[in-house]
């Protein structure tokens, strides 16, 4: 055996860390049982957990923060971008989007006796001029008191 200093054995080999790979000649089942907190029962060799769990080494995946962007949809008419083809002189077709003509507009709200700043399509603006803001908002299911 190795020489002892003050009753403690000294080893000439390097100490292995707590979660080191298995040594040659040792049973991997027994080593994993010691590290994971399992012990074998006397009935058929089934493993019994001692309630100890390993923490996951991987960090939880956090999705990147997306900037808040106003959608290109008219809230009053529901109009949105149309998928269309861009046709070249050689009749080669590639996809493109035809966006809605959205405008920021201050509209007078008669029932609330104030202006509302709305982002709406020009088609919705014509409909509001014809039918009135209250009727168009009611049909679209929009509460004007919030805005």
Short mmCIF file of N, CA and C in Angstrom, two decimals, residues 14-123:
data_model
loop_
_atom_site.label_atom_id
_atom_site.label_comp_id
_atom_site.label_asym_id
_atom_site.label_seq_id
_atom_site.Cartn_x
_atom_site.Cartn_y
_atom_site.Cartn_z
N UNK A 14 -3.55 10.41 -10.07
CA UNK A 14 -4.35 11.64 -10.07
C UNK A 14 -5.76 11.32 -9.59
N UNK A 15 -6.32 12.21 -8.78
CA UNK A 15 -7.68 12.03 -8.29
C UNK A 15 -8.66 12.18 -9.45
N UNK A 16 -9.68 11.34 -9.47
CA UNK A 16 -10.70 11.45 -10.51
C UNK A 16 -11.83 12.32 -9.99
N UNK A 17 -12.42 13.16 -10.84
CA UNK A 17 -13.54 13.98 -10.40
C UNK A 17 -14.76 13.12 -10.09
N UNK A 18 -15.77 13.74 -9.50
CA UNK A 18 -16.95 13.02 -9.04
C UNK A 18 -17.68 12.32 -10.19
N UNK A 19 -17.80 12.97 -11.34
CA UNK A 19 -18.52 12.41 -12.48
C UNK A 19 -17.56 11.99 -13.57
N UNK A 20 -16.49 11.30 -13.20
CA UNK A 20 -15.47 10.87 -14.15
C UNK A 20 -15.98 9.66 -14.93
N UNK A 21 -15.40 9.41 -16.11
CA UNK A 21 -15.76 8.18 -16.84
C UNK A 21 -15.38 6.96 -16.01
N UNK A 22 -15.99 5.83 -16.33
CA UNK A 22 -15.78 4.62 -15.55
C UNK A 22 -14.35 4.13 -15.69
N UNK A 23 -13.82 3.60 -14.59
CA UNK A 23 -12.49 3.03 -14.60
C UNK A 23 -12.54 1.64 -15.19
N UNK A 24 -11.42 1.18 -15.67
CA UNK A 24 -11.33 -0.15 -16.22
C UNK A 24 -11.53 -1.14 -15.09
N UNK A 25 -12.39 -2.10 -15.33
CA UNK A 25 -12.61 -3.12 -14.32
C UNK A 25 -13.77 -2.82 -13.39
N UNK A 26 -14.31 -1.60 -13.42
CA UNK A 26 -15.43 -1.30 -12.54
C UNK A 26 -16.73 -1.56 -13.30
N UNK A 27 -17.77 -1.80 -12.57
CA UNK A 27 -19.06 -2.08 -13.19
C UNK A 27 -19.75 -0.75 -13.50
N UNK A 28 -20.11 -0.50 -14.77
CA UNK A 28 -20.78 0.77 -15.09
C UNK A 28 -22.14 0.88 -14.43
N UNK A 29 -22.82 -0.26 -14.22
CA UNK A 29 -24.13 -0.20 -13.60
C UNK A 29 -24.03 0.30 -12.17
N UNK A 30 -23.06 -0.21 -11.44
CA UNK A 30 -22.91 0.20 -10.05
C UNK A 30 -22.49 1.67 -9.95
N UNK A 31 -21.58 2.11 -10.83
CA UNK A 31 -21.14 3.50 -10.77
C UNK A 31 -22.28 4.45 -11.07
N UNK A 32 -23.10 4.11 -12.09
CA UNK A 32 -24.22 5.00 -12.42
C UNK A 32 -25.25 4.99 -11.31
N UNK A 33 -25.41 3.85 -10.65
CA UNK A 33 -26.35 3.80 -9.55
C UNK A 33 -25.91 4.71 -8.42
N UNK A 34 -24.62 4.76 -8.16
CA UNK A 34 -24.13 5.61 -7.08
C UNK A 34 -24.32 7.07 -7.43
N UNK A 35 -24.04 7.45 -8.69
CA UNK A 35 -24.13 8.86 -9.07
C UNK A 35 -25.57 9.32 -9.25
N UNK A 36 -26.46 8.44 -9.75
CA UNK A 36 -27.82 8.87 -10.04
C UNK A 36 -28.78 8.67 -8.88
N UNK A 37 -28.33 8.06 -7.80
CA UNK A 37 -29.19 7.91 -6.64
C UNK A 37 -30.09 6.69 -6.71
N UNK A 38 -29.73 5.67 -7.51
CA UNK A 38 -30.52 4.46 -7.60
C UNK A 38 -29.88 3.41 -6.72
N UNK A 39 -30.68 2.51 -6.23
CA UNK A 39 -30.16 1.34 -5.53
C UNK A 39 -30.96 0.15 -6.00
N UNK A 40 -30.35 -1.01 -6.03
CA UNK A 40 -31.04 -2.22 -6.48
C UNK A 40 -31.84 -2.78 -5.32
N UNK A 41 -33.04 -3.27 -5.64
CA UNK A 41 -33.84 -3.90 -4.60
C UNK A 41 -33.47 -5.37 -4.53
N UNK A 42 -33.94 -6.04 -3.51
CA UNK A 42 -33.63 -7.46 -3.36
C UNK A 42 -34.56 -8.31 -4.20
N UNK A 43 -35.59 -7.70 -4.82
CA UNK A 43 -36.55 -8.45 -5.62
C UNK A 43 -36.26 -8.26 -7.10
N UNK A 44 -35.59 -9.16 -7.71
CA UNK A 44 -35.40 -9.19 -9.15
C UNK A 44 -34.48 -8.12 -9.70
N UNK A 45 -33.75 -7.40 -8.90
CA UNK A 45 -32.80 -6.42 -9.39
C UNK A 45 -33.43 -5.15 -9.94
N UNK A 46 -34.67 -4.84 -9.58
CA UNK A 46 -35.28 -3.59 -10.05
C UNK A 46 -34.66 -2.42 -9.31
N UNK A 47 -34.55 -1.30 -10.03
CA UNK A 47 -33.92 -0.13 -9.43
C UNK A 47 -34.95 0.73 -8.71
N UNK A 48 -34.59 1.24 -7.57
CA UNK A 48 -35.46 2.08 -6.76
C UNK A 48 -34.80 3.44 -6.67
N UNK A 49 -35.56 4.48 -6.98
CA UNK A 49 -35.02 5.83 -6.94
C UNK A 49 -35.05 6.36 -5.52
N UNK A 50 -34.03 7.14 -5.18
CA UNK A 50 -34.00 7.74 -3.84
C UNK A 50 -34.50 9.18 -3.86
N UNK A 51 -35.14 9.59 -4.95
CA UNK A 51 -35.70 10.93 -5.02
C UNK A 51 -34.73 11.97 -5.54
N UNK A 52 -33.50 11.58 -5.85
CA UNK A 52 -32.50 12.52 -6.34
C UNK A 52 -32.61 12.61 -7.85
N UNK A 53 -32.66 13.83 -8.40
CA UNK A 53 -32.76 14.02 -9.84
C UNK A 53 -31.60 14.88 -10.31
N UNK A 54 -31.10 14.56 -11.50
CA UNK A 54 -30.07 15.38 -12.10
C UNK A 54 -30.69 16.57 -12.79
N UNK A 55 -30.06 17.71 -12.68
CA UNK A 55 -30.54 18.90 -13.38
C UNK A 55 -30.09 18.82 -14.82
N UNK A 56 -30.89 19.35 -15.71
CA UNK A 56 -30.53 19.36 -17.12
C UNK A 56 -29.36 20.32 -17.33
N UNK A 57 -28.38 19.86 -18.07
CA UNK A 57 -27.21 20.70 -18.33
C UNK A 57 -27.49 21.76 -19.37
N UNK A 58 -28.46 21.51 -20.26
CA UNK A 58 -28.77 22.47 -21.31
C UNK A 58 -29.65 23.58 -20.74
N UNK A 59 -29.38 24.80 -21.16
CA UNK A 59 -30.18 25.94 -20.75
C UNK A 59 -31.51 25.91 -21.48
N UNK A 60 -32.60 26.38 -20.87
CA UNK A 60 -33.88 26.40 -21.57
C UNK A 60 -33.82 27.35 -22.76
N UNK A 61 -34.46 26.95 -23.83
CA UNK A 61 -34.44 27.74 -25.06
C UNK A 61 -35.46 28.86 -24.93
N UNK A 62 -35.01 30.09 -25.03
CA UNK A 62 -35.87 31.26 -24.95
C UNK A 62 -36.00 31.83 -26.35
N UNK A 63 -37.22 31.97 -26.87
CA UNK A 63 -37.35 32.51 -28.22
C UNK A 63 -36.92 33.98 -28.25
N UNK A 64 -36.33 34.41 -29.35
CA UNK A 64 -35.89 35.81 -29.42
C UNK A 64 -37.09 36.75 -29.40
N UNK A 65 -36.89 37.93 -28.84
CA UNK A 65 -37.96 38.91 -28.73
C UNK A 65 -38.22 39.52 -30.10
N UNK A 66 -39.46 39.43 -30.54
CA UNK A 66 -39.84 39.98 -31.83
C UNK A 66 -40.35 41.41 -31.63
N UNK A 67 -39.94 42.34 -32.49
CA UNK A 67 -40.47 43.69 -32.37
C UNK A 67 -41.94 43.73 -32.76
N UNK A 68 -42.70 44.61 -32.12
CA UNK A 68 -44.12 44.73 -32.41
C UNK A 68 -44.27 45.56 -33.67
N UNK A 69 -44.87 44.96 -34.67
CA UNK A 69 -45.05 45.61 -35.96
C UNK A 69 -46.54 45.64 -36.26
N UNK A 70 -47.03 46.79 -36.75
CA UNK A 70 -48.43 46.90 -37.12
C UNK A 70 -48.70 46.02 -38.33
N UNK A 71 -49.76 45.22 -38.27
CA UNK A 71 -50.10 44.33 -39.37
C UNK A 71 -50.69 45.12 -40.51
N UNK A 72 -50.46 44.66 -41.70
CA UNK A 72 -50.97 45.36 -42.89
C UNK A 72 -52.37 44.87 -43.23
N UNK A 73 -53.29 45.01 -42.26
CA UNK A 73 -54.67 44.60 -42.43
C UNK A 73 -55.56 45.74 -41.97
N UNK A 74 -56.58 46.04 -42.76
CA UNK A 74 -57.54 47.08 -42.38
C UNK A 74 -58.50 46.49 -41.34
N UNK A 75 -58.64 47.11 -40.16
CA UNK A 75 -59.54 46.56 -39.14
C UNK A 75 -61.01 46.69 -39.50
N UNK A 76 -61.38 47.65 -40.34
CA UNK A 76 -62.78 47.89 -40.67
C UNK A 76 -63.28 46.98 -41.79
N UNK A 77 -62.49 46.79 -42.83
CA UNK A 77 -62.92 45.98 -43.97
C UNK A 77 -62.30 44.59 -43.99
N UNK A 78 -61.23 44.36 -43.25
CA UNK A 78 -60.56 43.07 -43.24
C UNK A 78 -59.68 42.84 -44.45
N UNK A 79 -59.44 43.87 -45.23
CA UNK A 79 -58.59 43.73 -46.42
C UNK A 79 -57.15 43.44 -45.99
N UNK A 80 -56.48 42.54 -46.74
CA UNK A 80 -55.09 42.21 -46.47
C UNK A 80 -54.37 41.99 -47.79
N UNK A 81 -53.08 41.71 -47.71
CA UNK A 81 -52.24 41.61 -48.90
C UNK A 81 -52.73 40.49 -49.81
N UNK A 82 -52.59 40.73 -51.12
CA UNK A 82 -52.99 39.76 -52.13
C UNK A 82 -51.75 39.16 -52.77
N UNK A 83 -51.73 37.84 -52.92
CA UNK A 83 -50.60 37.18 -53.59
C UNK A 83 -50.85 37.23 -55.08
N UNK A 84 -49.87 37.73 -55.79
CA UNK A 84 -50.02 37.89 -57.23
C UNK A 84 -48.72 37.49 -57.92
N UNK A 85 -48.73 37.50 -59.23
CA UNK A 85 -47.55 37.20 -60.02
C UNK A 85 -46.99 38.46 -60.63
N UNK A 86 -45.66 38.57 -60.59
CA UNK A 86 -44.97 39.62 -61.35
C UNK A 86 -44.57 38.96 -62.66
N UNK A 87 -45.05 39.50 -63.77
CA UNK A 87 -44.83 38.88 -65.07
C UNK A 87 -43.83 39.72 -65.85
N UNK A 88 -42.74 39.09 -66.26
CA UNK A 88 -41.70 39.79 -67.02
C UNK A 88 -42.07 39.78 -68.51
N UNK A 89 -41.24 40.42 -69.31
CA UNK A 89 -41.47 40.49 -70.76
C UNK A 89 -41.42 39.09 -71.37
N UNK A 90 -40.59 38.22 -70.82
CA UNK A 90 -40.48 36.86 -71.33
C UNK A 90 -41.55 35.93 -70.74
N UNK A 91 -42.54 36.51 -70.06
CA UNK A 91 -43.66 35.80 -69.45
C UNK A 91 -43.21 34.90 -68.29
N UNK A 92 -42.10 35.25 -67.67
CA UNK A 92 -41.61 34.53 -66.49
C UNK A 92 -42.35 35.09 -65.27
N UNK A 93 -42.99 34.20 -64.51
CA UNK A 93 -43.84 34.63 -63.40
C UNK A 93 -43.13 34.38 -62.06
N UNK A 94 -43.06 35.42 -61.24
CA UNK A 94 -42.55 35.30 -59.88
C UNK A 94 -43.58 35.87 -58.92
N UNK A 95 -43.60 35.34 -57.70
CA UNK A 95 -44.61 35.76 -56.72
C UNK A 95 -44.30 37.15 -56.18
N UNK A 96 -45.36 37.91 -55.90
CA UNK A 96 -45.23 39.20 -55.24
C UNK A 96 -46.48 39.44 -54.40
N UNK A 97 -46.39 40.41 -53.50
CA UNK A 97 -47.53 40.79 -52.67
C UNK A 97 -48.03 42.16 -53.07
N UNK A 98 -49.34 42.27 -53.20
CA UNK A 98 -49.97 43.57 -53.44
C UNK A 98 -50.59 44.00 -52.12
N UNK A 99 -49.99 45.00 -51.49
CA UNK A 99 -50.43 45.42 -50.16
C UNK A 99 -51.63 46.34 -50.23
N UNK A 100 -52.36 46.40 -49.12
CA UNK A 100 -53.53 47.27 -49.00
C UNK A 100 -53.04 48.71 -48.86
N UNK A 101 -53.81 49.64 -49.39
CA UNK A 101 -53.48 51.06 -49.29
C UNK A 101 -53.96 51.58 -47.93
N UNK A 102 -53.12 51.38 -46.90
CA UNK A 102 -53.47 51.80 -45.54
C UNK A 102 -52.97 53.21 -45.28
N UNK A 103 -53.81 54.00 -44.63
CA UNK A 103 -53.48 55.39 -44.33
C UNK A 103 -53.79 55.67 -42.85
N UNK A 104 -52.95 56.52 -42.23
CA UNK A 104 -53.27 57.03 -40.90
C UNK A 104 -54.15 58.25 -41.09
N UNK A 105 -55.32 58.25 -40.44
CA UNK A 105 -56.28 59.32 -40.67
C UNK A 105 -56.96 59.69 -39.37
N UNK A 106 -57.09 60.99 -39.13
CA UNK A 106 -57.89 61.47 -37.99
C UNK A 106 -59.32 61.62 -38.45
N UNK A 107 -60.22 60.87 -37.78
CA UNK A 107 -61.63 60.86 -38.18
C UNK A 107 -62.45 61.39 -37.01
N UNK A 108 -63.40 62.30 -37.30
CA UNK A 108 -64.27 62.85 -36.26
C UNK A 108 -65.33 61.82 -35.89
N UNK A 109 -65.42 61.54 -34.59
CA UNK A 109 -66.42 60.61 -34.06
C UNK A 109 -67.50 61.43 -33.39
N UNK A 110 -68.67 61.44 -34.02
CA UNK A 110 -69.75 62.31 -33.57
C UNK A 110 -70.30 61.90 -32.20
N UNK A 111 -70.44 60.61 -31.97
CA UNK A 111 -71.01 60.15 -30.69
C UNK A 111 -70.06 60.43 -29.53
N UNK A 112 -68.77 60.35 -29.75
CA UNK A 112 -67.79 60.60 -28.70
C UNK A 112 -67.34 62.04 -28.63
N UNK A 113 -67.74 62.86 -29.58
CA UNK A 113 -67.38 64.29 -29.65
C UNK A 113 -65.87 64.49 -29.61
N UNK A 114 -65.14 63.66 -30.38
CA UNK A 114 -63.69 63.79 -30.43
C UNK A 114 -63.15 63.16 -31.70
N UNK A 115 -61.89 63.42 -31.97
CA UNK A 115 -61.21 62.82 -33.11
C UNK A 115 -60.62 61.47 -32.71
N UNK A 116 -60.59 60.55 -33.65
CA UNK A 116 -59.93 59.27 -33.48
C UNK A 116 -58.84 59.15 -34.54
N UNK A 117 -57.66 58.75 -34.14
CA UNK A 117 -56.59 58.50 -35.11
C UNK A 117 -56.64 57.02 -35.47
N UNK A 118 -56.97 56.73 -36.72
CA UNK A 118 -57.16 55.36 -37.16
C UNK A 118 -56.22 55.04 -38.31
N UNK A 119 -55.86 53.76 -38.42
CA UNK A 119 -55.11 53.27 -39.58
C UNK A 119 -56.08 52.40 -40.37
N UNK A 120 -56.54 52.92 -41.49
CA UNK A 120 -57.55 52.24 -42.26
C UNK A 120 -57.26 52.34 -43.75
N UNK A 121 -57.93 51.47 -44.51
CA UNK A 121 -57.72 51.48 -45.96
C UNK A 121 -58.55 52.61 -46.59
N UNK A 122 -58.19 52.97 -47.80
CA UNK A 122 -58.94 54.03 -48.49
C UNK A 122 -60.35 53.57 -48.81
N UNK A 123 -60.53 52.27 -49.02
CA UNK A 123 -61.88 51.73 -49.24
C UNK A 123 -62.72 51.92 -47.98
#
